[in-house]
Amino acid sequence: MQNSVTPTHCPYCALQCGMNLTPAPDGTVEVTERADFPVNRGALCGKGRTAPAVLSSRVRLTSPLVRSEGTLVPASWDEALDRIAEGLSRTRTEHGPDACGVFGGGGLTNEKAYTLGKFARVVLGTSQIDYNGRFCMSSAAAGGMKAFGLDRGLPFPLEDIPKTGCVILVGSNLAETMPPSLRFFNELKENGGTLIVIDPRRTKTAEHADLHLAPRPGTDLALALGMLHLVVAEGLTDEAYVSERTAGWEDARAAAMAHWPEYVERITGVSVPELREAVRMFCEPEAAMVLTARGPEQQSKGTDTVGAWINLCLATGRAGRPFSGYGCLTGQGNGQGGREHGQKADQLPGYRKLDDPAARRHVADVWGVDPDSLPGPGRSAYELLDALGTDIKSLLLMGSNPVVSAPHAAHIEERIKSLDFLAVCDVVLSETAALADVVLPVTQWAEETGTTTNLEGRVLLRKQAITPPDGIRSDLEVMHELADRLGVEKGFPTDPEEVFEELRRASAGGPADYSGITYRRLAEENGVFWPCPSADSDAGAVHPGTPRLFLDRFATADGRARFVPVSHRPIAEEPDDDYPVLLTTGRVVAQYQSGAQTRRVDELNAAAPGPFVELHPRLAERLGAAEGDPVAVVSRRGRAVAPARITLGIRPDTVFMPFHWHGEGRANTLTNPALDPTSRMPEFKACAVRLEAVKS
């Protein structure tokens, strides 16, 4: 075990807060403030402070497990790896390479995500790879690509937020999901700026707002169009900017003008005066921003919804200018980098498209394979999971827990159980790992070195602070050993810096160009923003990275941003007489994602011990439910039961459940897997349910 203080980053959300780790003689690890990192300036939430608790052998996996007579039992690494290789090889021989599936996670480092994509395509030859980041910000990515020609969560650093005049925050409860970021919004207000929060609940974030709009879930698209209608009607369009820097305005304007304020009020429940006030606040200052999160994105029309908010920014000249723009608040720790380098179904490293011949040639050359040997695009995350046991017979899963996190989760659990073979690499025995044929215990954040890319597009270096326990190997070692067993002896190094050097070459010239980034620079500069091309051979200057995108031109062929005409449409499953209430889901401050790790931390469990159903007093009265009474929430897909939490801070037509738990309170038993036609994002945020009192 090392004894010095190691500067590194939190393993949880996309802020990737800086922290210092110090090993203690008793084997524990102390977290201390790291004030030099600009994203959190030393501040940490409870999850970050308690992150070392998951390093304990009391909660983490310490030995490979294999299934024997229906039970997972300890095994040697050779036996476990042999079983995985045999299972994947047998599937490939009997059913073809696409019968092997690979499912990754948004918490994997860039090195692991890159290698996992390479492993799927080079070793297994399968097109069937995707990752749980598809559930995170894929709609924002698709909307950004359409409008700007490039997808990076935030096109500017968080430090720009206090310098703008107004922020519209759509569907984000960042006070609970990424608490250290709240300081930037408080500083915005201290500087005279304003904050508009759009959320059907009066969250802790909404309590900080100058204006809180509470639309009906699934109507964010109509709300954005109603605001754009008012911008046009009141002469607030920046005509010079639209003419000089955009294309497609006429069609987008025509679509918006069909959404007059009174019509939008009927759809959303947001009054016309509130709409007018929001437009005034947004348009009055010189600079403004729109930031979206999962609320508007996790919808079957999420890409169009993001497009509508981008249209609002473009029409008012609020993109590609200092302290203005549209941005997405990425959720998972490496949700950004995870899709940039190859574990998404349609992408190759550097954010290259898998169906682009030039991209295939470039990456194949780095990998030393024939471009024609690379498979084409595969299924998106939910579609891949839905195909388990039918088209896909075996699955290698790394760092994800879809039994809890996937929509229509009971169905996905059954699909996983129907597999011929399942192998899981994880830190803990998650609900999904418990179903596996083989489980491999792998290193985690403090036990390994690797890079992540935070919500700003800032590439960061996480440094190893402690030696992993005996019997634990890294995901890179796992893929190296499996590749060797499956007949590919070279090309899968175990040293993360060696992998990163290859990633640099693979990303060179791509939209997400990391070729000018090195481990040394990351350590010395507190991270580097991509794109960062390598030094020009003639000039020799080191590229500084790109903290702020689009100030000169957008990443389109002609440098102009694209308006995309969009119109309101209903959610996939509107309430009716049988299911008259809307369910929306989200997170609480003391748990993270599927809870696989945070539910093993005593302090966090004490703060958030289990699921609940948040409902308005009028709804509770009709149901005859009091605070704490068990309430059943029923959708067309299943039934969940949790205690009632009664509050005036939610719409009377809506209930809320957090999604961190398995068992009878699993929120994702209820959610609708209806997919956005472009991003393939499921509609987590709105589905029709009914409530039932539960007799004791």
Tab-separated table of C-alpha atoms in Angstrom, residues 79-407:
chain	number	residue	atom	x	y	z
A	79	GLU	CA	-11.083	-21.454	-14.134
A	80	ALA	CA	-13.256	-18.346	-14.340
A	81	LEU	CA	-11.519	-16.953	-17.412
A	82	ASP	CA	-11.560	-20.348	-19.112
A	83	ARG	CA	-15.296	-20.603	-18.536
A	84	ILE	CA	-15.925	-17.165	-20.052
A	85	ALA	CA	-13.773	-17.925	-23.081
A	86	GLU	CA	-15.516	-21.269	-23.538
A	87	GLY	CA	-18.971	-19.717	-23.209
A	88	LEU	CA	-18.295	-16.949	-25.723
A	89	SER	CA	-16.476	-19.268	-28.113
A	90	ARG	CA	-19.271	-21.830	-28.028
A	91	THR	CA	-21.877	-19.176	-28.767
A	92	ARG	CA	-19.841	-17.750	-31.626
A	93	THR	CA	-19.320	-21.203	-33.150
A	94	GLU	CA	-22.930	-22.348	-32.823
A	95	HIS	CA	-24.776	-19.105	-33.580
A	96	GLY	CA	-22.324	-16.650	-35.148
A	97	PRO	CA	-20.471	-13.625	-33.727
A	98	ASP	CA	-23.581	-11.435	-33.372
A	99	ALA	CA	-24.997	-13.941	-30.893
A	100	CYS	CA	-22.338	-12.604	-28.476
A	101	GLY	CA	-23.379	-9.361	-26.781
A	102	VAL	CA	-21.253	-6.849	-24.893
A	103	PHE	CA	-22.728	-4.293	-22.507
A	104	GLY	CA	-20.598	-1.583	-20.905
A	105	GLY	CA	-20.980	1.192	-18.382
A	106	GLY	CA	-20.683	4.967	-18.177
A	107	GLY	CA	-18.357	4.606	-15.203
A	108	LEU	CA	-15.624	2.768	-17.096
A	109	THR	CA	-12.473	4.781	-17.733
A	110	ASN	CA	-11.669	5.882	-21.267
A	111	GLU	CA	-9.043	3.154	-21.460
A	112	LYS	CA	-11.543	0.442	-20.496
A	113	ALA	CA	-14.317	1.771	-22.745
A	114	TYR	CA	-11.890	1.943	-25.672
A	115	THR	CA	-10.607	-1.574	-25.064
A	116	LEU	CA	-14.106	-2.992	-24.590
A	117	GLY	CA	-15.184	-1.633	-27.986
A	118	LYS	CA	-12.033	-3.026	-29.576
A	119	PHE	CA	-12.536	-6.386	-27.857
A	120	ALA	CA	-16.107	-6.674	-29.128
A	121	ARG	CA	-15.230	-5.837	-32.721
A	122	VAL	CA	-11.796	-7.413	-33.097
A	123	VAL	CA	-11.892	-10.457	-30.793
A	124	LEU	CA	-15.573	-11.391	-30.863
A	125	GLY	CA	-16.366	-9.827	-34.243
A	126	THR	CA	-19.753	-8.760	-32.925
A	127	SER	CA	-21.775	-5.668	-33.730
A	128	GLN	CA	-23.825	-6.159	-30.549
A	129	ILE	CA	-22.233	-3.705	-28.143
A	130	ASP	CA	-23.738	-0.747	-26.339
A	131	TYR	CA	-23.624	0.757	-22.860
A	132	ASN	CA	-25.817	2.184	-20.138
A	133	GLY	CA	-24.816	5.714	-21.132
A	134	ARG	CA	-27.473	5.322	-23.826
A	135	PHE	CA	-29.882	5.848	-20.893
A	136	CYS	CA	-28.066	9.010	-19.811
A	137	MET	CA	-27.674	11.745	-22.435
A	138	SER	CA	-28.062	10.148	-25.853
A	139	SER	CA	-30.945	12.487	-26.762
A	140	ALA	CA	-28.822	15.512	-25.952
A	141	ALA	CA	-25.993	14.015	-27.995
A	142	ALA	CA	-28.289	13.488	-30.983
A	143	GLY	CA	-29.734	16.993	-30.674
A	144	GLY	CA	-26.291	18.539	-30.407
A	145	MET	CA	-25.030	16.653	-33.431
A	146	LYS	CA	-27.979	17.804	-35.531
A	147	ALA	CA	-27.628	21.447	-34.525
A	148	PHE	CA	-23.908	21.965	-33.967
A	149	GLY	CA	-22.239	19.041	-35.748
A	150	LEU	CA	-20.589	18.011	-32.469
A	151	ASP	CA	-21.665	16.566	-29.134
A	152	ARG	CA	-19.882	17.595	-25.965
A	153	GLY	CA	-21.908	17.839	-22.764
A	154	LEU	CA	-21.039	21.440	-21.981
A	155	PRO	CA	-19.418	23.584	-24.681
A	156	PHE	CA	-17.944	25.765	-21.940
A	157	PRO	CA	-16.489	25.276	-18.439
A	158	LEU	CA	-18.750	25.357	-15.381
A	159	GLU	CA	-16.883	28.473	-14.290
A	160	ASP	CA	-18.670	30.398	-17.084
A	161	ILE	CA	-22.098	29.905	-15.472
A	162	PRO	CA	-21.747	32.713	-12.863
A	163	LYS	CA	-20.768	35.116	-15.646
A	164	THR	CA	-23.930	34.743	-17.729
A	165	GLY	CA	-27.159	36.681	-17.233
A	166	CYS	CA	-29.742	33.917	-17.049
A	167	VAL	CA	-29.760	30.118	-16.934
A	168	ILE	CA	-32.744	27.964	-17.816
A	169	LEU	CA	-32.212	24.630	-16.087
A	170	VAL	CA	-34.504	22.001	-17.602
A	171	GLY	CA	-35.193	18.749	-15.771
A	172	SER	CA	-32.182	18.757	-13.464
A	173	ASN	CA	-32.157	18.427	-9.695
A	174	LEU	CA	-28.451	19.125	-9.441
A	175	ALA	CA	-28.715	20.159	-5.788
A	176	GLU	CA	-29.151	16.434	-5.117
A	177	THR	CA	-27.545	14.740	-8.127
A	178	MET	CA	-24.329	16.813	-8.203
A	179	PRO	CA	-24.401	19.085	-5.127
A	180	PRO	CA	-20.955	20.732	-5.533
A	181	SER	CA	-22.136	22.279	-8.813
A	182	LEU	CA	-24.838	24.304	-7.025
A	183	ARG	CA	-22.257	26.889	-6.002
A	184	PHE	CA	-21.923	28.061	-9.625
A	185	PHE	CA	-25.653	28.814	-9.764
A	186	ASN	CA	-25.587	30.556	-6.386
A	187	GLU	CA	-22.701	32.689	-7.662
A	188	LEU	CA	-24.750	33.458	-10.766
A	189	LYS	CA	-27.461	34.919	-8.552
A	190	GLU	CA	-24.927	36.771	-6.401
A	191	ASN	CA	-23.657	38.397	-9.611
A	192	GLY	CA	-27.142	39.620	-10.492
A	193	GLY	CA	-28.084	36.799	-12.854
A	194	THR	CA	-31.299	34.795	-12.689
A	195	LEU	CA	-32.117	31.093	-12.562
A	196	ILE	CA	-35.193	29.487	-14.113
A	197	VAL	CA	-35.819	25.868	-13.096
A	198	ILE	CA	-38.210	23.698	-15.096
A	199	ASP	CA	-39.349	20.586	-13.226
A	200	PRO	CA	-42.719	19.024	-12.348
A	201	ARG	CA	-41.469	18.820	-8.745
A	202	ARG	CA	-40.394	21.617	-6.444
A	203	THR	CA	-37.002	20.062	-5.846
A	204	LYS	CA	-34.189	21.357	-3.700
A	205	THR	CA	-32.816	22.876	-6.894
A	206	ALA	CA	-36.127	24.586	-7.684
A	207	GLU	CA	-36.043	26.209	-4.245
A	208	HIS	CA	-33.002	28.191	-5.442
A	209	ALA	CA	-34.771	29.444	-8.576
A	210	ASP	CA	-35.984	32.956	-9.307
A	211	LEU	CA	-38.723	31.311	-11.361
A	212	HIS	CA	-39.914	27.720	-11.109
A	213	LEU	CA	-42.056	26.327	-13.921
A	214	ALA	CA	-43.762	22.991	-13.171
A	215	PRO	CA	-44.932	21.498	-16.473
A	216	ARG	CA	-46.742	18.216	-16.794
A	217	PRO	CA	-44.145	15.437	-17.348
A	218	GLY	CA	-43.417	14.869	-21.015
A	219	THR	CA	-44.392	18.367	-22.183
A	220	ASP	CA	-40.987	20.098	-22.161
A	221	LEU	CA	-41.029	20.171	-25.961
A	222	ALA	CA	-44.250	22.185	-26.037
A	223	LEU	CA	-42.889	24.507	-23.363
A	224	ALA	CA	-39.765	25.318	-25.364
A	225	LEU	CA	-41.834	25.878	-28.506
A	226	GLY	CA	-44.188	28.177	-26.635
A	227	MET	CA	-41.259	30.269	-25.465
A	228	LEU	CA	-39.850	30.444	-28.993
A	229	HIS	CA	-43.272	31.519	-30.292
A	230	LEU	CA	-43.226	34.423	-27.827
A	231	VAL	CA	-39.654	35.345	-28.795
A	232	VAL	CA	-40.780	35.723	-32.397
A	233	ALA	CA	-44.096	37.410	-31.586
A	234	GLU	CA	-42.438	39.980	-29.327
A	235	GLY	CA	-39.627	40.809	-31.757
A	236	LEU	CA	-36.844	39.327	-29.637
A	237	THR	CA	-35.179	37.312	-32.381
A	238	ASP	CA	-31.530	38.177	-33.041
A	239	GLU	CA	-31.955	38.553	-36.800
A	240	ALA	CA	-28.336	39.435	-37.524
A	241	TYR	CA	-27.031	36.384	-35.672
A	242	VAL	CA	-29.599	34.105	-37.325
A	243	SER	CA	-28.571	35.394	-40.738
A	244	GLU	CA	-24.832	35.187	-40.133
A	245	ARG	CA	-24.416	31.988	-38.118
A	246	THR	CA	-27.380	29.650	-38.694
A	247	ALA	CA	-29.400	27.835	-41.349
A	248	GLY	CA	-32.951	26.487	-41.436
A	249	TRP	CA	-34.654	29.255	-39.469
A	250	GLU	CA	-37.732	29.641	-41.661
A	251	ASP	CA	-38.977	26.098	-41.151
A	252	ALA	CA	-38.188	26.086	-37.429
A	253	ARG	CA	-39.957	29.415	-36.960
A	254	ALA	CA	-43.042	28.166	-38.797
A	255	ALA	CA	-43.174	25.089	-36.563
A	256	ALA	CA	-42.849	27.188	-33.418
A	257	MET	CA	-45.544	29.643	-34.444
A	258	ALA	CA	-48.089	26.794	-34.381
A	259	HIS	CA	-47.562	26.627	-30.601
A	260	TRP	CA	-49.300	29.757	-29.385
A	261	PRO	CA	-49.097	30.450	-25.633
A	262	GLU	CA	-52.658	29.491	-24.713
A	263	TYR	CA	-52.280	26.156	-26.526
A	264	VAL	CA	-49.019	25.516	-24.684
A	265	GLU	CA	-50.661	26.409	-21.386
A	266	ARG	CA	-53.302	23.726	-21.969
A	267	ILE	CA	-50.645	21.121	-22.785
A	268	THR	CA	-48.122	21.915	-20.054
A	269	GLY	CA	-50.123	23.478	-17.237
A	270	VAL	CA	-47.686	26.421	-17.234
A	271	SER	CA	-49.623	29.672	-17.392
A	272	VAL	CA	-49.185	32.241	-20.138
A	273	PRO	CA	-47.935	34.896	-17.666
A	274	GLU	CA	-45.283	32.443	-16.443
A	275	LEU	CA	-44.243	31.754	-20.038
A	276	ARG	CA	-43.950	35.471	-20.743
A	277	GLU	CA	-41.923	36.028	-17.588
A	278	ALA	CA	-39.528	33.224	-18.516
A	279	VAL	CA	-39.006	34.725	-21.985
A	280	ARG	CA	-38.399	38.158	-20.488
A	281	MET	CA	-35.836	36.824	-18.008
A	282	PHE	CA	-34.039	34.829	-20.695
A	283	CYS	CA	-33.917	37.563	-23.335
A	284	GLU	CA	-33.242	40.613	-21.172
A	285	PRO	CA	-29.539	40.074	-20.364
A	286	GLU	CA	-26.777	40.132	-22.955
A	287	ALA	CA	-25.875	36.472	-22.367
A	288	ALA	CA	-27.888	33.411	-21.324
A	289	MET	CA	-27.732	29.618	-21.255
A	290	VAL	CA	-30.044	26.622	-21.443
A	291	LEU	CA	-28.893	23.491	-19.631
A	292	THR	CA	-30.832	20.244	-19.902
A	293	ALA	CA	-30.618	16.976	-17.982
A	294	ARG	CA	-32.522	13.727	-17.888
A	295	GLY	CA	-35.970	15.345	-17.483
A	296	PRO	CA	-36.402	16.449	-21.107
A	297	GLU	CA	-33.956	13.905	-22.525
A	298	GLN	CA	-35.357	10.609	-21.196
A	299	GLN	CA	-38.427	10.818	-23.391
A	300	SER	CA	-39.526	9.131	-26.602
A	301	LYS	CA	-39.197	12.594	-28.172
A	302	GLY	CA	-36.079	13.613	-26.265
A	303	THR	CA	-34.029	14.511	-29.339
A	304	ASP	CA	-36.750	16.847	-30.608
A	305	THR	CA	-37.123	18.334	-27.129
A	306	VAL	CA	-33.419	19.112	-26.949
A	307	GLY	CA	-33.685	20.511	-30.482
A	308	ALA	CA	-36.439	22.889	-29.399
A	309	TRP	CA	-34.315	24.286	-26.559
A	310	ILE	CA	-31.369	24.650	-28.939
A	311	ASN	CA	-33.646	26.494	-31.377
A	312	LEU	CA	-34.516	28.924	-28.584
A	313	CYS	CA	-30.806	29.572	-28.016
A	314	LEU	CA	-30.102	30.040	-31.720
A	315	ALA	CA	-33.050	32.363	-32.364
A	316	THR	CA	-31.881	34.664	-29.570
A	317	GLY	CA	-28.189	34.522	-30.468
A	318	ARG	CA	-27.318	32.509	-27.363
A	319	ALA	CA	-24.902	29.932	-28.792
A	320	GLY	CA	-21.272	30.197	-29.849
A	321	ARG	CA	-20.884	33.442	-27.933
A	322	PRO	CA	-19.103	34.118	-24.633
A	323	PHE	CA	-21.084	33.019	-21.564
A	324	SER	CA	-23.984	31.804	-23.711
A	325	GLY	CA	-25.060	28.501	-25.162
A	326	TYR	CA	-26.847	25.213	-24.867
A	327	GLY	CA	-25.345	22.485	-22.711
A	328	CYS	CA	-26.214	19.099	-21.258
A	329	LEU	CA	-25.458	18.093	-17.674
A	330	THR	CA	-24.034	14.603	-18.162
A	331	GLY	CA	-24.952	12.180	-15.389
A	332	GLN	CA	-22.515	9.273	-15.156
A	333	GLY	CA	-18.873	9.671	-14.227
A	334	ASN	CA	-17.571	8.942	-17.712
A	335	GLY	CA	-20.782	9.100	-19.698
A	336	GLN	CA	-19.073	11.523	-22.091
A	337	GLY	CA	-15.845	9.618	-22.698
A	338	GLY	CA	-17.633	6.292	-22.588
A	339	ARG	CA	-19.374	6.902	-25.874
A	340	GLU	CA	-16.563	8.821	-27.535
A	341	HIS	CA	-14.242	5.862	-27.795
A	342	GLY	CA	-16.203	2.889	-28.975
A	343	GLN	CA	-18.578	1.177	-26.578
A	344	LYS	CA	-21.632	2.747	-28.220
A	345	ALA	CA	-23.303	0.645	-30.932
A	346	ASP	CA	-22.592	3.000	-33.829
A	347	GLN	CA	-19.305	4.652	-32.897
A	348	LEU	CA	-15.576	4.139	-33.173
A	349	PRO	CA	-12.858	5.899	-31.120
A	350	GLY	CA	-12.642	9.657	-31.476
A	351	TYR	CA	-16.420	9.896	-31.890
A	352	ARG	CA	-16.098	8.518	-35.399
A	353	LYS	CA	-19.105	6.909	-37.055
A	354	LEU	CA	-18.909	3.169	-37.540
A	355	ASP	CA	-20.517	3.361	-40.982
A	356	ASP	CA	-18.014	5.943	-42.290
A	357	PRO	CA	-15.479	4.180	-44.590
A	358	ALA	CA	-12.720	6.682	-43.795
A	359	ALA	CA	-13.282	6.245	-40.050
A	360	ARG	CA	-13.176	2.473	-40.404
A	361	ARG	CA	-9.910	2.656	-42.343
A	362	HIS	CA	-8.279	4.952	-39.795
A	363	VAL	CA	-9.200	2.884	-36.749
A	364	ALA	CA	-8.548	-0.437	-38.468
A	365	ASP	CA	-5.048	0.789	-39.326
A	366	VAL	CA	-4.385	1.609	-35.660
A	367	TRP	CA	-5.735	-1.796	-34.650
A	368	GLY	CA	-3.837	-3.648	-37.379
A	369	VAL	CA	-6.909	-5.272	-38.910
A	370	ASP	CA	-8.739	-5.198	-42.232
A	371	PRO	CA	-11.428	-2.459	-42.264
A	372	ASP	CA	-13.826	-4.957	-43.840
A	373	SER	CA	-13.451	-7.188	-40.790
A	374	LEU	CA	-15.069	-4.609	-38.527
A	375	PRO	CA	-18.790	-5.267	-38.010
A	376	GLY	CA	-21.348	-2.568	-38.693
A	377	PRO	CA	-23.590	-0.737	-36.202
A	378	GLY	CA	-25.505	-2.882	-33.727
A	379	ARG	CA	-28.519	-2.557	-31.470
A	380	SER	CA	-28.978	0.270	-28.983
A	381	ALA	CA	-28.871	-0.520	-25.252
A	382	TYR	CA	-32.519	-1.391	-24.608
A	383	GLU	CA	-32.865	-3.201	-27.921
A	384	LEU	CA	-29.747	-5.217	-27.123
A	385	LEU	CA	-31.081	-6.155	-23.683
A	386	ASP	CA	-34.472	-7.001	-25.158
A	387	ALA	CA	-32.786	-9.427	-27.599
A	388	LEU	CA	-31.046	-11.425	-24.858
A	389	GLY	CA	-31.916	-15.092	-24.938
A	390	THR	CA	-33.269	-14.898	-28.490
A	391	ASP	CA	-30.851	-13.398	-31.026
A	392	ILE	CA	-28.138	-12.817	-28.405
A	393	LYS	CA	-27.186	-15.993	-26.529
A	394	SER	CA	-24.204	-14.872	-24.423
A	395	LEU	CA	-23.379	-11.555	-22.781
A	396	LEU	CA	-20.209	-10.017	-21.370
A	397	LEU	CA	-21.212	-7.164	-19.060
A	398	MET	CA	-18.887	-4.624	-17.425
A	399	GLY	CA	-19.843	-2.043	-14.821
A	400	SER	CA	-23.620	-1.939	-15.255
A	401	ASN	CA	-26.669	-3.210	-13.369
A	402	PRO	CA	-29.573	-3.309	-15.848
A	403	VAL	CA	-31.734	-5.473	-13.573
A	404	VAL	CA	-32.284	-2.237	-11.623
A	405	SER	CA	-31.488	0.499	-14.134
A	406	ALA	CA	-33.188	-0.603	-17.361
A	407	PRO	CA	-36.774	0.361	-18.197
